[in-house]
Amino acid sequence: MTAVRKSTPLGRNDELEQIVRAFVGAASQCPIHCALDAVNWPGMRAKFIAPLHPLFVVAVVPHIACEVFDMSITKSEVLIIGGGVMGSAIAYHVARQGRQVLVVERSEEVASAPAASWASAGGVRRQGRHPAEAKLAVEAIKRWRTLEEELEASVQYRRGGNLLLAESDAEAEQLVMFVREQQDLGFTDVRLVDRQEVTALVPGLHVGVVAGSYSPADGQADPALTTRAFATAAQRLGATYWKGSAVLALLKEGEWVIGARTGRGEVQAEQVVLAAGAWSDELAGAIGLRLPIKMAALQMVLSTPASRQVLQPVLSAAGRALSLKQVNDGAFLIGGGWPGDPTADRRSYTLREDSVKGNWETACELLPAVGEQRIARAWCGLEALSIDDLPFIGPIAGLDGLTVAIGFSGHGFALAPAVGRAVAEQLLGRAVPELDGLRAGRIESFQRDAVQEFLG
């Protein structure tokens, strides 16, 4: 119970490698607003890289406010640190209960670079979930179908399915067991599909695909639009947002976490929710809570828009690091966990040329239609990876008044509607059994040596 304290195409690799190197190098040299006209690629740009566009930004340094300290004290029932998709989903559900809630967000706008809610691939899936996430995933998928009506805003949700591909007989055999496991979790519509049905679902796949696991209920949505929709809906219900305001420290009184110190002054709250994503460990560490999470820069690549829609489901492959989808304007959005590097100050990132090149080539090889386009943008989001790849959600023993929702490890976006509801219920002291396998208390179960090795 939560305590409450009242009061690129193949065959052109050499040229692609030169372009990617220049592309990434320019981003590193001009990290604030680096457009392609800062780079000169005679005779090569048109082969791979999109024509210049005023919105072409390779890397963005997040706004770091220089704040004048306000010594006033603000009080709230619930204080949420972080206005990303999780923080804003929680804020919406808390406000819907009629409770007073204040959200403190370090950026001038929610879902800003380089936060995960800005950079996420936007997959909405049940397929491939850990059993501990299964109940939340089932709930979330149902919520997504009517979320735009509920929030009164577009989130560009599209139910196009999720297709996991096998490219060998051995991988196909693994998918047989995988599909059985998915059905045992309650995902009864997940099914094994043969080469013929795979081709019907996605015409134009390369000939090496032999089978797939298909989840028709899954889909995709726009992460930034979703985050802003939750935030706007929360504010309509009375929630307050402090944007462009960094949280400098959590405040403790004995064993209680009683609020936070921000650039706009002190906030005292009956309950504090830490949902600051990749930056949560900094705040937690300052009050003696060592979280087994670490920051990682995960890369995305976006193509120029194709003239027609050729891909409905979100694609992944059993033997490849790949997530591939086609968004509403026809562009291909490519991810799969390819790494960049967080900067030393943990406020931005640098791209890796091998990741940009590898990510692009992998997508082109699997779906040749991608290779008919050019690279339009590449970026990284700063994600919080947990030691067991599962989030920590709930109260922390010995720190009364504090609840965490952190460590979603690059696959939390789809769960946001369910996590928001569950945390809001938990804050009221209600039992939420669907969070049992994700309870924050399991932090204490990891051996010190294992945590040290994970954190590096």
Coordinates of C-alpha atoms in Angstrom, one line a residue:
M1 CA 0.0 0.0 0.0
T2 CA 1.2 3.5 -0.8
A3 CA 1.9 5.7 2.2
V4 CA 0.2 9.1 2.2
R5 CA 1.6 11.9 4.3
K6 CA -1.2 14.3 5.0
S7 CA -0.9 18.0 5.6
T8 CA 20.8 2.8 -47.2
P9 CA 20.3 0.5 -50.4
L10 CA 22.8 -2.4 -50.8
G11 CA 25.5 -2.1 -53.4
R12 CA 26.3 1.5 -52.7
N13 CA 27.9 0.9 -49.3
D14 CA 31.1 3.0 -49.9
E15 CA 29.2 6.1 -50.9
L16 CA 26.6 5.6 -48.1
E17 CA 29.4 5.2 -45.5
Q18 CA 30.9 8.5 -46.6
I19 CA 27.6 10.3 -46.3
V20 CA 26.7 8.8 -43.0
R21 CA 30.1 9.7 -41.6
A22 CA 29.6 13.3 -42.8
F23 CA 26.0 13.3 -41.5
V24 CA 27.0 12.1 -38.1
G25 CA 30.1 14.3 -37.9
A26 CA 28.1 17.4 -38.6
A27 CA 25.6 16.5 -35.9
S28 CA 28.4 16.2 -33.4
Q29 CA 30.1 19.5 -34.4
C30 CA 26.8 21.5 -34.4
P31 CA 24.7 19.9 -31.7
I32 CA 22.2 22.6 -31.2
H33 CA 20.6 23.1 -34.6
C34 CA 22.6 21.3 -37.3
A35 CA 20.9 21.5 -40.7
L36 CA 22.3 19.7 -43.8
D37 CA 23.4 23.0 -45.4
A38 CA 26.2 23.0 -42.9
V39 CA 27.6 19.9 -44.7
N40 CA 28.9 19.7 -48.3
W41 CA 28.6 16.3 -50.1
P42 CA 29.3 17.1 -53.8
G43 CA 27.4 14.9 -56.1
M44 CA 26.4 12.4 -53.4
R45 CA 23.6 14.0 -51.3
A46 CA 20.9 13.3 -53.8
K47 CA 21.6 9.6 -53.7
F48 CA 20.8 9.0 -50.0
I49 CA 20.0 12.2 -48.1
A50 CA 16.8 14.2 -48.5
P51 CA 16.9 17.7 -50.0
L52 CA 17.2 20.4 -47.3
H53 CA 14.2 21.3 -45.3
P54 CA 13.8 23.9 -42.6
L55 CA 12.8 21.3 -40.1
F56 CA 15.8 19.1 -40.8
V57 CA 17.5 19.0 -37.4
V58 CA 20.1 16.3 -36.8
A59 CA 20.6 16.8 -33.1
V60 CA 19.0 19.0 -30.5
V61 CA 20.3 20.0 -27.2
P62 CA 17.4 20.3 -24.7
H63 CA 16.6 23.5 -23.1
I64 CA 18.5 24.0 -19.9
A65 CA 16.9 26.7 -18.0
C66 CA 18.8 29.4 -16.2
E67 CA 16.3 30.0 -13.5
V68 CA 16.0 32.7 -10.9
F69 CA 15.3 31.0 -7.6
D70 CA 11.9 31.6 -6.0
M71 CA 11.8 30.9 -2.3
S72 CA 8.1 30.5 -2.2
I73 CA 6.5 27.2 -1.1
T74 CA 3.7 25.6 -3.2
K75 CA 1.6 22.7 -1.8
S76 CA -0.1 20.0 -3.8
E77 CA -1.7 16.6 -3.0
V78 CA 0.3 14.9 -5.6
L79 CA 3.6 16.1 -7.2
I80 CA 4.7 14.3 -10.4
I81 CA 8.3 14.8 -11.5
G82 CA 8.5 14.4 -15.2
G83 CA 5.9 15.3 -17.8
G84 CA 6.7 12.6 -20.4
V85 CA 4.1 10.1 -21.5
M86 CA 4.2 8.2 -18.2
G87 CA 4.1 11.3 -16.0
S88 CA 1.4 12.9 -18.0
A89 CA -0.7 9.7 -18.2
I90 CA -0.4 9.4 -14.4
A91 CA -1.3 13.1 -14.0
Y92 CA -4.4 12.7 -16.2
H93 CA -5.7 9.7 -14.2
V94 CA -5.0 11.4 -10.8
A95 CA -6.7 14.6 -12.0
R96 CA -9.7 12.5 -13.2
Q97 CA -10.1 11.3 -9.6
G98 CA -10.6 14.9 -8.6
R99 CA -7.2 15.2 -6.8
Q100 CA -4.9 18.2 -6.9
V101 CA -1.8 17.4 -9.0
L102 CA 1.3 19.4 -10.0
V103 CA 3.6 18.2 -12.8
V104 CA 7.2 19.6 -13.0
E105 CA 8.8 19.3 -16.4
R106 CA 12.4 20.4 -17.1
S107 CA 11.7 21.2 -20.8
E108 CA 9.7 24.1 -22.1
E109 CA 7.2 21.6 -23.6
V110 CA 6.4 18.0 -22.9
A111 CA 7.8 15.4 -25.2
S112 CA 10.9 17.5 -26.1
A113 CA 14.3 16.3 -27.4
P114 CA 16.0 14.2 -26.3
A115 CA 13.5 12.6 -23.9
A116 CA 12.2 9.1 -24.7
S117 CA 8.6 10.4 -25.2
W118 CA 9.9 12.6 -28.1
A119 CA 12.1 9.9 -29.6
S120 CA 10.1 6.7 -29.2
A121 CA 9.3 4.5 -32.2
G122 CA 5.6 4.6 -31.2
G123 CA 4.8 0.9 -31.3
V124 CA 1.6 -0.1 -29.6
R125 CA 1.9 -3.9 -29.0
R126 CA 1.1 -6.8 -26.8
Q127 CA 3.2 -9.3 -28.9
G128 CA 6.5 -10.1 -27.2
R129 CA 5.6 -8.8 -23.8
H130 CA 7.1 -10.3 -20.6
P131 CA 4.4 -12.1 -18.5
A132 CA 4.8 -9.4 -15.8
E133 CA 3.5 -6.8 -18.3
A134 CA 0.8 -8.9 -19.9
K135 CA -2.2 -7.7 -18.0
L136 CA -1.2 -4.0 -18.5
A137 CA -0.7 -4.7 -22.2
V138 CA -4.1 -6.2 -22.6
E139 CA -5.7 -3.2 -20.8
A140 CA -3.7 -0.7 -22.7
I141 CA -4.5 -2.2 -26.2
K142 CA -8.2 -1.9 -25.4
R143 CA -7.7 1.7 -24.2
W144 CA -5.8 2.7 -27.4
R145 CA -8.8 2.0 -29.6
T146 CA -10.8 4.8 -28.0
L147 CA -8.0 7.0 -26.6
E148 CA -8.4 9.8 -29.1
E149 CA -12.1 10.2 -28.2
E150 CA -11.3 10.0 -24.5
L151 CA -8.5 12.6 -24.7
E152 CA -10.3 14.7 -27.3
A153 CA -7.1 14.9 -29.4
S154 CA -5.4 13.1 -32.3
V155 CA -2.6 10.7 -31.4
Q156 CA -2.4 9.2 -34.9
Y157 CA -3.2 5.8 -33.6
R158 CA -3.4 3.1 -36.3
R159 CA -4.3 -0.5 -35.7
G160 CA -2.2 -2.2 -38.4
G161 CA -0.9 -5.2 -36.5
N162 CA 2.6 -6.4 -35.5
L163 CA 4.5 -8.9 -37.5
L164 CA 7.6 -10.7 -36.2
L165 CA 9.5 -12.4 -39.0
A166 CA 11.5 -15.6 -39.3
E167 CA 14.1 -15.9 -42.0
S168 CA 15.2 -19.6 -41.4
D169 CA 13.6 -22.9 -40.5
A170 CA 15.3 -22.7 -37.1
E171 CA 13.8 -19.3 -36.4
A172 CA 10.4 -20.5 -37.7
E173 CA 10.5 -23.4 -35.1
Q174 CA 11.2 -20.9 -32.4
L175 CA 8.2 -18.9 -33.5
V176 CA 6.0 -21.9 -33.0
M177 CA 6.8 -21.9 -29.3
F178 CA 6.7 -18.1 -29.1
V179 CA 3.1 -18.1 -30.5
R180 CA 2.1 -20.7 -28.0
E181 CA 3.5 -18.6 -25.1
Q182 CA 1.7 -15.5 -26.4
Q183 CA -1.6 -17.4 -26.5
D184 CA -1.0 -18.7 -22.9
L185 CA -0.7 -15.0 -21.8
G186 CA -4.2 -14.4 -23.1
F187 CA -3.2 -13.0 -26.5
T188 CA -5.4 -15.5 -28.2
D189 CA -5.5 -13.8 -31.6
V190 CA -1.7 -14.0 -32.1
R191 CA -1.1 -16.6 -34.7
L192 CA 1.7 -18.3 -36.8
V193 CA 1.6 -17.2 -40.5
D194 CA 3.3 -18.9 -43.4
R195 CA 5.3 -17.4 -46.2
Q196 CA 2.2 -16.9 -48.4
E197 CA 0.3 -15.0 -45.7
V198 CA 3.3 -13.0 -44.7
T199 CA 3.6 -11.9 -48.4
A200 CA -0.1 -11.0 -48.4
L201 CA 0.3 -8.9 -45.3
V202 CA 3.5 -7.1 -46.6
P203 CA 4.0 -7.4 -50.3
G204 CA 7.6 -6.8 -51.4
L205 CA 9.4 -8.4 -48.5
H206 CA 12.7 -10.0 -49.4
V207 CA 12.6 -13.7 -50.4
G208 CA 14.3 -15.1 -47.4
V209 CA 11.3 -14.7 -45.1
V210 CA 9.7 -18.1 -44.3
A211 CA 7.2 -17.4 -41.6
G212 CA 5.9 -14.9 -39.0
S213 CA 4.0 -14.3 -35.8
Y214 CA 1.2 -11.9 -36.4
S215 CA -0.7 -10.0 -33.8
P216 CA -3.6 -8.1 -35.5
A217 CA -4.7 -6.1 -32.5
D218 CA -1.4 -4.2 -32.3
G219 CA -0.5 -1.0 -34.0
Q220 CA 1.3 2.3 -33.7
A221 CA 0.8 5.9 -32.6
D222 CA 2.7 9.2 -32.4
P223 CA 4.5 9.5 -29.0
A224 CA 4.8 13.3 -28.9
L225 CA 1.1 13.8 -29.8
T226 CA 0.1 11.2 -27.2
T227 CA 2.1 12.8 -24.5
R228 CA 0.7 16.3 -25.3
A229 CA -2.8 14.9 -25.4
F230 CA -2.5 13.4 -21.9
A231 CA -1.0 16.6 -20.6
T232 CA -3.7 18.8 -22.1
A233 CA -6.5 16.5 -20.9
A234 CA -4.9 16.5 -17.4
Q235 CA -4.9 20.3 -17.4
R236 CA -8.5 20.5 -18.5
L237 CA -9.2 18.4 -15.4
G238 CA -7.3 20.9 -13.2
A239 CA -3.8 19.7 -13.2
T240 CA -1.0 22.3 -13.1
Y241 CA 2.2 22.0 -15.2
W242 CA 5.4 23.9 -14.5
K243 CA 7.3 23.7 -17.7
G244 CA 10.9 24.7 -18.2
S245 CA 11.5 24.1 -14.5
A246 CA 14.1 21.7 -13.4
V247 CA 13.8 19.7 -10.2
L248 CA 17.0 20.3 -8.3
A249 CA 16.4 17.9 -5.4
L250 CA 13.9 15.7 -3.6
L251 CA 13.0 16.8 -0.1
K252 CA 13.1 14.4 2.8
E253 CA 11.9 14.7 6.4
G254 CA 12.9 11.6 8.3
E255 CA 11.8 8.6 6.3
W256 CA 9.3 10.7 4.3
V257 CA 9.8 12.2 0.9
I258 CA 7.8 15.4 1.3
G259 CA 8.3 17.3 -2.0
A260 CA 11.0 18.8 -4.2
R261 CA 13.1 21.9 -4.6
T262 CA 12.8 23.5 -8.1
G263 CA 13.9 26.6 -9.7
R264 CA 10.4 28.0 -9.1
G265 CA 10.6 27.3 -5.4
E266 CA 9.8 24.5 -3.0
V267 CA 6.9 22.1 -3.6
Q268 CA 5.5 20.2 -0.7
A269 CA 3.2 17.3 -1.4
E270 CA 1.4 14.4 0.3
Q271 CA 2.7 12.0 -2.4
V272 CA 5.6 12.4 -4.9
V273 CA 5.8 10.4 -8.1
L274 CA 9.2 10.1 -9.7
A275 CA 8.7 9.6 -13.5
A276 CA 11.7 11.5 -14.8
G277 CA 12.8 8.8 -17.2
A278 CA 16.6 8.6 -17.9
W279 CA 17.3 11.3 -15.3
S280 CA 15.5 9.7 -12.4
D281 CA 18.6 8.1 -11.0
E282 CA 20.2 11.5 -10.4
L283 CA 17.4 12.6 -8.1
A284 CA 17.0 9.2 -6.4
G285 CA 20.7 8.9 -5.8
A286 CA 20.8 12.3 -3.9
I287 CA 18.5 10.8 -1.2
G288 CA 20.4 7.5 -1.0
L289 CA 18.3 5.5 -3.4
R290 CA 20.4 3.6 -5.9
L291 CA 18.3 2.6 -8.8
P292 CA 19.4 -0.3 -11.0
I293 CA 18.8 1.8 -14.2
K294 CA 21.1 3.4 -16.6
M295 CA 20.8 6.0 -19.4
A296 CA 21.2 4.8 -23.0
A297 CA 20.9 6.7 -26.3
L298 CA 18.7 4.6 -28.7
Q299 CA 18.7 5.7 -32.3
M300 CA 15.9 6.2 -34.8
V301 CA 16.2 6.9 -38.6
L302 CA 13.4 8.4 -40.7
S303 CA 13.2 8.2 -44.5
T304 CA 11.7 10.6 -47.0
P305 CA 8.0 9.9 -47.5
A306 CA 7.1 7.2 -50.0
S307 CA 4.4 8.0 -52.5
R308 CA 2.2 5.1 -51.4
Q309 CA 1.5 3.1 -48.2
V310 CA 3.2 -0.3 -48.6
L311 CA 3.5 -1.3 -44.9
Q312 CA 0.6 -1.7 -42.5
P313 CA 1.9 -3.8 -39.6
V314 CA 4.9 -2.9 -37.5
L315 CA 7.8 -5.2 -38.6
S316 CA 10.5 -6.8 -36.6
A317 CA 12.6 -9.9 -37.2
A318 CA 13.8 -12.7 -34.9
G319 CA 17.4 -12.5 -36.1
R320 CA 17.8 -8.8 -36.6
A321 CA 17.8 -5.6 -34.5
L322 CA 15.0 -3.9 -36.3
S323 CA 11.7 -2.1 -35.8
L324 CA 10.1 -0.8 -39.0
K325 CA 6.9 1.0 -39.6
Q326 CA 5.5 3.4 -42.1
V327 CA 3.9 6.5 -40.7
N328 CA 1.0 8.5 -41.9
D329 CA 2.9 10.7 -44.4
G330 CA 4.5 7.6 -46.0
A331 CA 7.9 7.9 -44.4
F332 CA 9.6 4.8 -42.9
L333 CA 10.5 5.0 -39.3
I334 CA 13.4 2.7 -38.4
G335 CA 14.6 1.6 -35.0
G336 CA 15.5 -1.5 -33.2
G337 CA 17.8 -0.6 -30.3
W338 CA 20.8 0.7 -32.4
P339 CA 22.9 2.8 -30.0
G340 CA 24.2 6.3 -30.0
D341 CA 26.1 7.9 -27.1
P342 CA 24.8 10.1 -24.3
T343 CA 26.9 13.2 -23.9
A344 CA 29.0 13.6 -20.7
D345 CA 26.5 16.0 -19.2
R346 CA 23.7 13.5 -19.8
R347 CA 21.7 16.3 -21.6
S348 CA 22.1 15.3 -25.2
Y349 CA 23.6 12.6 -27.5
T350 CA 25.9 12.0 -30.4
L351 CA 25.0 9.7 -33.3
R352 CA 27.2 6.7 -34.3
E353 CA 27.8 6.5 -38.0
D354 CA 27.9 2.7 -37.8
S355 CA 24.5 2.6 -36.2
V356 CA 22.9 4.9 -38.8
K357 CA 24.4 2.9 -41.6
G358 CA 23.6 -0.5 -40.1
N359 CA 20.0 0.5 -39.1
W360 CA 19.3 1.8 -42.6
E361 CA 20.8 -1.2 -44.4
T362 CA 18.9 -3.7 -42.3
A363 CA 15.6 -2.0 -43.1
C364 CA 16.5 -1.8 -46.8
E365 CA 17.5 -5.5 -46.9
L366 CA 14.2 -6.7 -45.3
L367 CA 11.9 -4.4 -47.2
P368 CA 13.5 -3.2 -50.5
A369 CA 10.9 -0.4 -50.8
V370 CA 12.7 1.5 -48.0
G371 CA 15.8 1.7 -50.3
E372 CA 13.8 3.7 -52.8
Q373 CA 13.8 6.5 -50.3
R374 CA 16.6 8.6 -48.7
I375 CA 17.5 9.3 -45.1
A376 CA 15.7 12.4 -43.9
R377 CA 16.6 12.5 -40.2
A378 CA 18.4 10.5 -37.5
W379 CA 18.2 11.1 -33.8
C380 CA 18.5 9.4 -30.4
G381 CA 16.2 9.3 -27.4
L382 CA 17.7 9.1 -23.9
E383 CA 16.1 6.0 -22.4
A384 CA 16.3 4.5 -18.9
L385 CA 17.2 0.8 -19.2
S386 CA 16.6 -1.4 -16.1
I387 CA 18.7 -4.2 -15.0
D388 CA 16.0 -6.8 -15.9
D389 CA 14.5 -4.9 -18.8
L390 CA 11.3 -4.3 -16.8
P391 CA 10.0 -1.1 -15.3
F392 CA 9.9 -0.4 -11.6
I393 CA 6.5 0.9 -10.5
G394 CA 5.2 1.6 -7.1
P395 CA 6.3 2.7 -3.6
I396 CA 9.8 2.3 -2.2
A397 CA 10.3 0.8 1.3
G398 CA 11.9 3.2 3.7
L399 CA 10.9 6.2 1.6
D400 CA 7.3 6.9 2.5
G401 CA 5.4 9.2 0.2
L402 CA 7.5 8.3 -2.8
T403 CA 6.2 6.3 -5.8
V404 CA 8.4 5.6 -8.9
A405 CA 7.4 4.8 -12.5
I406 CA 10.8 4.4 -14.2
G407 CA 13.0 2.0 -16.2
F408 CA 10.7 1.2 -19.1
S409 CA 13.7 0.2 -21.2
G410 CA 12.5 1.3 -24.6
H411 CA 9.1 -0.5 -24.6
G412 CA 6.9 1.5 -22.2
F413 CA 5.1 3.8 -24.5
A414 CA 2.3 1.4 -25.4
L415 CA 1.6 0.7 -21.7
A416 CA 1.1 4.4 -20.8
P417 CA -2.8 4.4 -20.6
A418 CA -2.8 1.4 -18.3
V419 CA 0.2 2.5 -16.2
G420 CA -1.4 5.9 -15.7
R421 CA -4.6 4.3 -14.4
A422 CA -2.8 1.7 -12.2
V423 CA -0.5 4.3 -10.5
A424 CA -3.4 6.6 -9.8
E425 CA -5.2 3.7 -8.2
Q426 CA -2.2 2.8 -6.2
L427 CA -1.8 6.3 -4.9
L428 CA -5.2 6.0 -3.4
G429 CA -4.1 3.0 -1.4
R430 CA -5.9 0.4 -3.6
A431 CA -4.5 -3.0 -4.5
V432 CA -3.3 -3.2 -8.0
P433 CA -2.4 -6.8 -8.7
E434 CA -1.4 -6.2 -12.3
L435 CA 1.6 -4.3 -11.0
D436 CA 2.8 -7.2 -8.7
G437 CA 5.5 -8.4 -11.2
L438 CA 6.8 -4.8 -11.7
R439 CA 6.8 -3.7 -8.1
A440 CA 9.5 -1.2 -7.2
G441 CA 10.4 -3.2 -4.1
R442 CA 12.2 -5.8 -6.2
I443 CA 15.1 -3.2 -6.5
E444 CA 16.3 -4.8 -3.2
S445 CA 16.4 -8.3 -4.7
F446 CA 19.3 -7.7 -7.1
Q447 CA 22.8 -8.6 -5.8
R448 CA 25.1 -5.6 -5.3
D449 CA 27.7 -7.1 -7.7
A450 CA 25.1 -7.6 -10.4
V451 CA 24.0 -4.0 -10.1
Q452 CA 27.5 -2.8 -10.1
E453 CA 28.3 -4.8 -13.3
F454 CA 25.1 -3.5 -15.0
L455 CA 25.8 0.1 -14.1
G456 CA 29.4 -0.2 -15.2

